[in-house]
Short mmCIF file of C-alpha atoms and ligand atoms in Angstrom, two decimals:
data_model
loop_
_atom_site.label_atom_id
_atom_site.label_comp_id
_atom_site.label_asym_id
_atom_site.label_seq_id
_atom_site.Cartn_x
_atom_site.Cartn_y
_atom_site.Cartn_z
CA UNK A 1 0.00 0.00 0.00
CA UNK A 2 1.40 3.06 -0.84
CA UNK A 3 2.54 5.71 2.43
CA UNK A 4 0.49 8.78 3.30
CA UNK A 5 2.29 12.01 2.14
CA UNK A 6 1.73 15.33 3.85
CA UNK A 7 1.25 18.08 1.06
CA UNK A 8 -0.33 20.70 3.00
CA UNK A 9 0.16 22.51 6.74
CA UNK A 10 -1.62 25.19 7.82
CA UNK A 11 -2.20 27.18 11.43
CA UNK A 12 -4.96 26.78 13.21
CA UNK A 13 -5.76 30.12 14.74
CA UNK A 14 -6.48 28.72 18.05
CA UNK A 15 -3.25 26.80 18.24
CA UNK A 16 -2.28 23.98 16.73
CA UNK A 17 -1.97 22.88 13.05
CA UNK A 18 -4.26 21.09 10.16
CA UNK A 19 -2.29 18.83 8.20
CA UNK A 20 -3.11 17.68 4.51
CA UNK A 21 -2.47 14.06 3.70
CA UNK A 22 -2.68 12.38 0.42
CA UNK A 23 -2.17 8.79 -0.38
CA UNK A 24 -2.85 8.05 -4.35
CA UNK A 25 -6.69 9.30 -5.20
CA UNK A 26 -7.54 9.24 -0.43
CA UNK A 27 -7.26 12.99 1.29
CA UNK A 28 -7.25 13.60 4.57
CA UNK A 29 -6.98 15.94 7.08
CA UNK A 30 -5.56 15.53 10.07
CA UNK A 31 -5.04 18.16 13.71
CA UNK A 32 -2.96 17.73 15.80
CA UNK A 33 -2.03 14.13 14.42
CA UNK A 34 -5.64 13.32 14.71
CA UNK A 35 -8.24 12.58 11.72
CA UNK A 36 -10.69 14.93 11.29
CA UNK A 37 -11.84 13.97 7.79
CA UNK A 38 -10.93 11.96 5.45
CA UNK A 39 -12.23 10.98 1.85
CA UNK A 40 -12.27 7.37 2.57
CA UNK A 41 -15.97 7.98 4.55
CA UNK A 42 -18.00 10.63 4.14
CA UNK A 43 -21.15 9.00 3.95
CA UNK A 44 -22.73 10.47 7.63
CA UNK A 45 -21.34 14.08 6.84
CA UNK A 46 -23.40 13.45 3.60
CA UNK A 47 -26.71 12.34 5.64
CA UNK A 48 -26.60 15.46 7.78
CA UNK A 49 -27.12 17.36 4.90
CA UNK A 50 -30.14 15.21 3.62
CA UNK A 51 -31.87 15.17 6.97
CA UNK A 52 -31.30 18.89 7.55
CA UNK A 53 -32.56 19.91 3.76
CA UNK A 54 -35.54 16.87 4.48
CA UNK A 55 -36.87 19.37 7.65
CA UNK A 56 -36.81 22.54 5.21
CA UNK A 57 -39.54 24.30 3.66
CA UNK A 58 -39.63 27.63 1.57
CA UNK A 59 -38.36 28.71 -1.60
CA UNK A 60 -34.93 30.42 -0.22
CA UNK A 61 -33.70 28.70 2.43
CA UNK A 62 -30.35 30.35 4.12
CA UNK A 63 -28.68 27.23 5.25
CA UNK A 64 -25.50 27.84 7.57
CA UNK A 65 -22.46 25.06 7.08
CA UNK A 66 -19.53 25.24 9.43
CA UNK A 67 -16.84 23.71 8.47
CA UNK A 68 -15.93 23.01 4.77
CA UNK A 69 -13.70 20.30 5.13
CA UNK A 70 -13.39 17.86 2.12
CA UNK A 71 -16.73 19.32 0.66
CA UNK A 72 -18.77 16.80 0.65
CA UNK A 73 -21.82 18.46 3.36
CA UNK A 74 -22.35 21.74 1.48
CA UNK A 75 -22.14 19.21 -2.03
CA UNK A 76 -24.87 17.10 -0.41
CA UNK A 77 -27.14 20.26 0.43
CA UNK A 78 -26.40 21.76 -2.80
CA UNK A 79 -27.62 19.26 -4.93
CA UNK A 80 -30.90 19.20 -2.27
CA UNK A 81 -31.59 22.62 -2.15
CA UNK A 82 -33.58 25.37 -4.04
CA UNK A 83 -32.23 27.37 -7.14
CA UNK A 84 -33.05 30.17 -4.66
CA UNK A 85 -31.56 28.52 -1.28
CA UNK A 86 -28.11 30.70 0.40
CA UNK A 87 -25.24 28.34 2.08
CA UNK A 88 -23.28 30.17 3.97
CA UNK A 89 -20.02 27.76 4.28
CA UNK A 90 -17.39 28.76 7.65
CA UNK A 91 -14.26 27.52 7.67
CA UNK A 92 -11.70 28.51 10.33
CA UNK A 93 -8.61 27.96 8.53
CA UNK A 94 -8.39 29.95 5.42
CA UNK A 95 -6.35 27.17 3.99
CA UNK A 96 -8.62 24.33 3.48
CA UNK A 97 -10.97 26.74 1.50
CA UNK A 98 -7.73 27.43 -0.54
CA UNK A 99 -7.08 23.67 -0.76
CA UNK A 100 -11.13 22.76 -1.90
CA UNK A 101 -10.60 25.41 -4.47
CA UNK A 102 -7.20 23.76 -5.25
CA UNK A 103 -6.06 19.97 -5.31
CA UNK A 104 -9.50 18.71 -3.01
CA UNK A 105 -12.13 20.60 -5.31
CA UNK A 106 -12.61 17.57 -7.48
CA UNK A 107 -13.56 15.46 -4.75
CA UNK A 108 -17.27 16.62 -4.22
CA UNK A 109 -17.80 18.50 -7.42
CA UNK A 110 -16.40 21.93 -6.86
CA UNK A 111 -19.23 22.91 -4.56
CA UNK A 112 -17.63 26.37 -3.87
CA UNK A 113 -17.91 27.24 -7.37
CA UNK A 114 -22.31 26.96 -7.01
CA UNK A 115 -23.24 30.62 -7.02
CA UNK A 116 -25.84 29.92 -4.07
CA UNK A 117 -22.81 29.49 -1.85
CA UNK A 118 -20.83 32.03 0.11
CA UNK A 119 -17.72 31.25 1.92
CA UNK A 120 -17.02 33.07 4.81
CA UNK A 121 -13.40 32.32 6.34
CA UNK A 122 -14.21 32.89 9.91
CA UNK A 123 -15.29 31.13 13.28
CA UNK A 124 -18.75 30.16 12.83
CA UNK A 125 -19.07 31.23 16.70
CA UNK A 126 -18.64 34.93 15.11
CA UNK A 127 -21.62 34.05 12.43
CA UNK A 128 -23.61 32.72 15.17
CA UNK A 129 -23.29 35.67 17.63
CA UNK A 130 -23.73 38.39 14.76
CA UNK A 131 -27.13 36.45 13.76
CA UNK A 132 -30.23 36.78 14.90
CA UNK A 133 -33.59 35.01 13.52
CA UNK A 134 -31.37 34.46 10.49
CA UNK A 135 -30.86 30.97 9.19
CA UNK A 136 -33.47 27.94 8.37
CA UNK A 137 -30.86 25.45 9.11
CA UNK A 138 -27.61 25.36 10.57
CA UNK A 139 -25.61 22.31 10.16
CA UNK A 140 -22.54 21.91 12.67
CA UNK A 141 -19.54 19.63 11.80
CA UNK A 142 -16.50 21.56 13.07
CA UNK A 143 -15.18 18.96 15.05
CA UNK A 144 -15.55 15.12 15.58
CA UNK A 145 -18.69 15.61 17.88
CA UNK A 146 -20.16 17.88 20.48
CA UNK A 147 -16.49 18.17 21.84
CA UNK A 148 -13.63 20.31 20.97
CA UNK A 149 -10.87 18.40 18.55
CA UNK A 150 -9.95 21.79 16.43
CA UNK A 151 -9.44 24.59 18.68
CA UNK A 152 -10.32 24.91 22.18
CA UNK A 153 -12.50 28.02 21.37
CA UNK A 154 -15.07 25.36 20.13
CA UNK A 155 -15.29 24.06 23.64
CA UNK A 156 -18.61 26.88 24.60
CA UNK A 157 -20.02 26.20 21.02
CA UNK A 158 -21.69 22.84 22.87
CA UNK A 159 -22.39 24.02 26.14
CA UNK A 160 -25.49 26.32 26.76
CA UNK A 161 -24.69 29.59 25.65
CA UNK A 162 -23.42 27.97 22.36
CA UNK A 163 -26.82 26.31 21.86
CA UNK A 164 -28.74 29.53 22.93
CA UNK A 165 -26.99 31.10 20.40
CA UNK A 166 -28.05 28.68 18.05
CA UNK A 167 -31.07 28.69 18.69
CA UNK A 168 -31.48 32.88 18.60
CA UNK A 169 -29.87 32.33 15.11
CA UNK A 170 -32.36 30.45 13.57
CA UNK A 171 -35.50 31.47 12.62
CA UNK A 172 -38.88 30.41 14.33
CA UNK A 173 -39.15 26.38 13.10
CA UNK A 174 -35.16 26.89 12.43
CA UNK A 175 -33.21 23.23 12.57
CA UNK A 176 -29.47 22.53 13.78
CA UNK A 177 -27.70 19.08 13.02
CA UNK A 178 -24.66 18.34 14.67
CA UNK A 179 -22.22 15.44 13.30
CA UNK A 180 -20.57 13.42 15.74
CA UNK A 181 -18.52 10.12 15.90
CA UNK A 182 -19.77 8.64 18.37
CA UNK A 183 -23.01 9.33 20.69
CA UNK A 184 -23.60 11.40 24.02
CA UNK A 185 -26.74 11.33 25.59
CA UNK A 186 -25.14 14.27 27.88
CA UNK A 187 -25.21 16.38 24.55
CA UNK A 188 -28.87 14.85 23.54
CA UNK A 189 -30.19 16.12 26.97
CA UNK A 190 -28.54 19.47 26.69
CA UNK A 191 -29.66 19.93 23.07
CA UNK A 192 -33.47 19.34 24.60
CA UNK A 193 -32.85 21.59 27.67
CA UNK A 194 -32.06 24.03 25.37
CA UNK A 195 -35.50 24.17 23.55
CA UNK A 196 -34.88 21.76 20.80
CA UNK A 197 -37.16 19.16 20.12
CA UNK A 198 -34.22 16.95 19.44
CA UNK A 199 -33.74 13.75 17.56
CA UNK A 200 -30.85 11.26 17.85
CA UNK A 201 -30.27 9.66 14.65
CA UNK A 202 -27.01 6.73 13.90
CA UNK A 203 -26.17 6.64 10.24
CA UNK A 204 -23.37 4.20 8.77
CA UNK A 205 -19.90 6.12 8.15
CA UNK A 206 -20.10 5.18 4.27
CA UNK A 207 -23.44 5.31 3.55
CA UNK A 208 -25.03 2.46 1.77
CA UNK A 209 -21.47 0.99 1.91
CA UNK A 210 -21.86 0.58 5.56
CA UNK A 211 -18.79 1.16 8.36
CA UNK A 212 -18.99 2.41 11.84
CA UNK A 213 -22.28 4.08 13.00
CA UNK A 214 -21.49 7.97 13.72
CA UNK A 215 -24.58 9.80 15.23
CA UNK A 216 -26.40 12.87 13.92
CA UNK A 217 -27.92 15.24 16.41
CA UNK A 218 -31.05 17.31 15.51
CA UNK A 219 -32.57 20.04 17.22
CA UNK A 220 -35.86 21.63 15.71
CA UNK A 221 -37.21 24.72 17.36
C1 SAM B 301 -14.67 17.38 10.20
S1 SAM B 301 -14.27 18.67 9.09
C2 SAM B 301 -15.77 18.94 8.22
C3 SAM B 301 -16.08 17.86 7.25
C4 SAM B 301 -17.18 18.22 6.29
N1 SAM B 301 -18.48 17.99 6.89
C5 SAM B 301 -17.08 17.46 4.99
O1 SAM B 301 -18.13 17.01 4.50
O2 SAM B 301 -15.98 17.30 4.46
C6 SAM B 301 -14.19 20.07 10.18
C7 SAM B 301 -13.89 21.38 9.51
O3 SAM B 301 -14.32 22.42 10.38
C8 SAM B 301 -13.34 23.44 10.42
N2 SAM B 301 -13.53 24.15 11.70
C9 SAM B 301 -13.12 23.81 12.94
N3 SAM B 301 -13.52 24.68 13.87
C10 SAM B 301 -14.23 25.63 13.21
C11 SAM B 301 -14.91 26.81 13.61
N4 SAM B 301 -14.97 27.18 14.89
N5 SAM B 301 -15.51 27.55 12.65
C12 SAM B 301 -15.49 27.17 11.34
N6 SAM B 301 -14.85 26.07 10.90
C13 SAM B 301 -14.24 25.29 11.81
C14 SAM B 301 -12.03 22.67 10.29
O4 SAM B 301 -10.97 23.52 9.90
C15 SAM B 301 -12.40 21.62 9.24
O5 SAM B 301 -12.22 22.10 7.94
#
């Protein structure tokens, strides 16, 4: 088999560093020597999409999508959304959008290139506080569940005042889905004390192809 080669390293502002690995046609990235997504799987990050766009109505949704990634969320709400539907994609490390325009943007169909999408190359703590009543759906995936792998700073995201401010950014009937690897009924109860009617969904790592079950949280106001 052949080795994994790092071809990209980037900062990550909170401390710490996102590394790009290739090996032949696989990606992944991995912080602080951990995976956080690889190519090989992505068929939960696809599902949150589906489940997110499945609790939508209205001809313009504004969908929020922290973090890019590989692409393949924001290409799995793309191709289930509105001609008139906004994604708002955050991604923390100006980098990995640079990559997904570069050598990853093959890999779910160039979805930064769909004019309903704007990338915003920020903390999507900052999009949350600065929004109010604003979004139909926000779909969380920053790190590999409800606890902070990235940066630190995404510790509050899962605690209460990150879920009130959630909740304040969606609009009335608003939905949140948060990806995680494994479950956490702590996170589940939290999500519900919040004021989420909240659903607990496991989805196969692969999709139809099966793997590891990794757990989708959703939270409908
Ligand atoms: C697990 S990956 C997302 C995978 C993505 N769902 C996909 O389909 O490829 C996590 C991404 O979130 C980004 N990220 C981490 N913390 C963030 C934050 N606070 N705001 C925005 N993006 C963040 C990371 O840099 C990384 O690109």
């Amino acid at each position: 088999m052949k080795p994994w080669k790092v071809i990209e390293r980037a900062p990550a502002p909170g401390g710490g560093e996102l590394v790009l690995h290739q090996r032949g046609e696989e990606f992944a990235i991995r912080v602080n020597g951990r995976e956080l997504m690889s190519s090989r799987q992505h068929g939960s990050e696809e599902r949150m999409a589906e489940v997110a766009c499945a609790r939508l109505s209205g001809k313009r949704p504004k969908v929020l999508i922290g973090g890019l990634g590989l692409g393949y969320t924001v290409r799995a709400a793309l191709d289930r959304l509105s001609p008139g539907a906004e994604v708002v994609v955050s991604e923390l490390v100006p980098a990995v959008v640079a990559w997904n325009q570069g050598v990853l943007a093959p890999l779910a169909g160039r979805p930064l290139e769909d004019p309903r999408v704007k990338v915003e190359p920020r903390d999507v703590g900052e999009l949350l506080r600065a929004a109010e009543g604003h979004y139909d759906a926000i779909l969380l995936d920053v790190d590999n569940g409800p606890e902070a792998l990235t940066q630190e700073g995404n510790r509050w995201l899962y605690g209460e005042r990150g879920l009130a401010s959630i909740r304040r950014a969606l609009k009335p009937r608003g939905v949140v889905v948060v990806w995680s690897a494994s479950p956490d009924q702590a996170f589940a109860s939290r999500l519900k004390r919040a004021g989420f009617d909240t659903e607990v969904v496991e989805t196969p790592a692969r999709g139809k192809g099966g793997g590891p079950l990794h757990t989708l949280f959703i939270g409908r106001l």
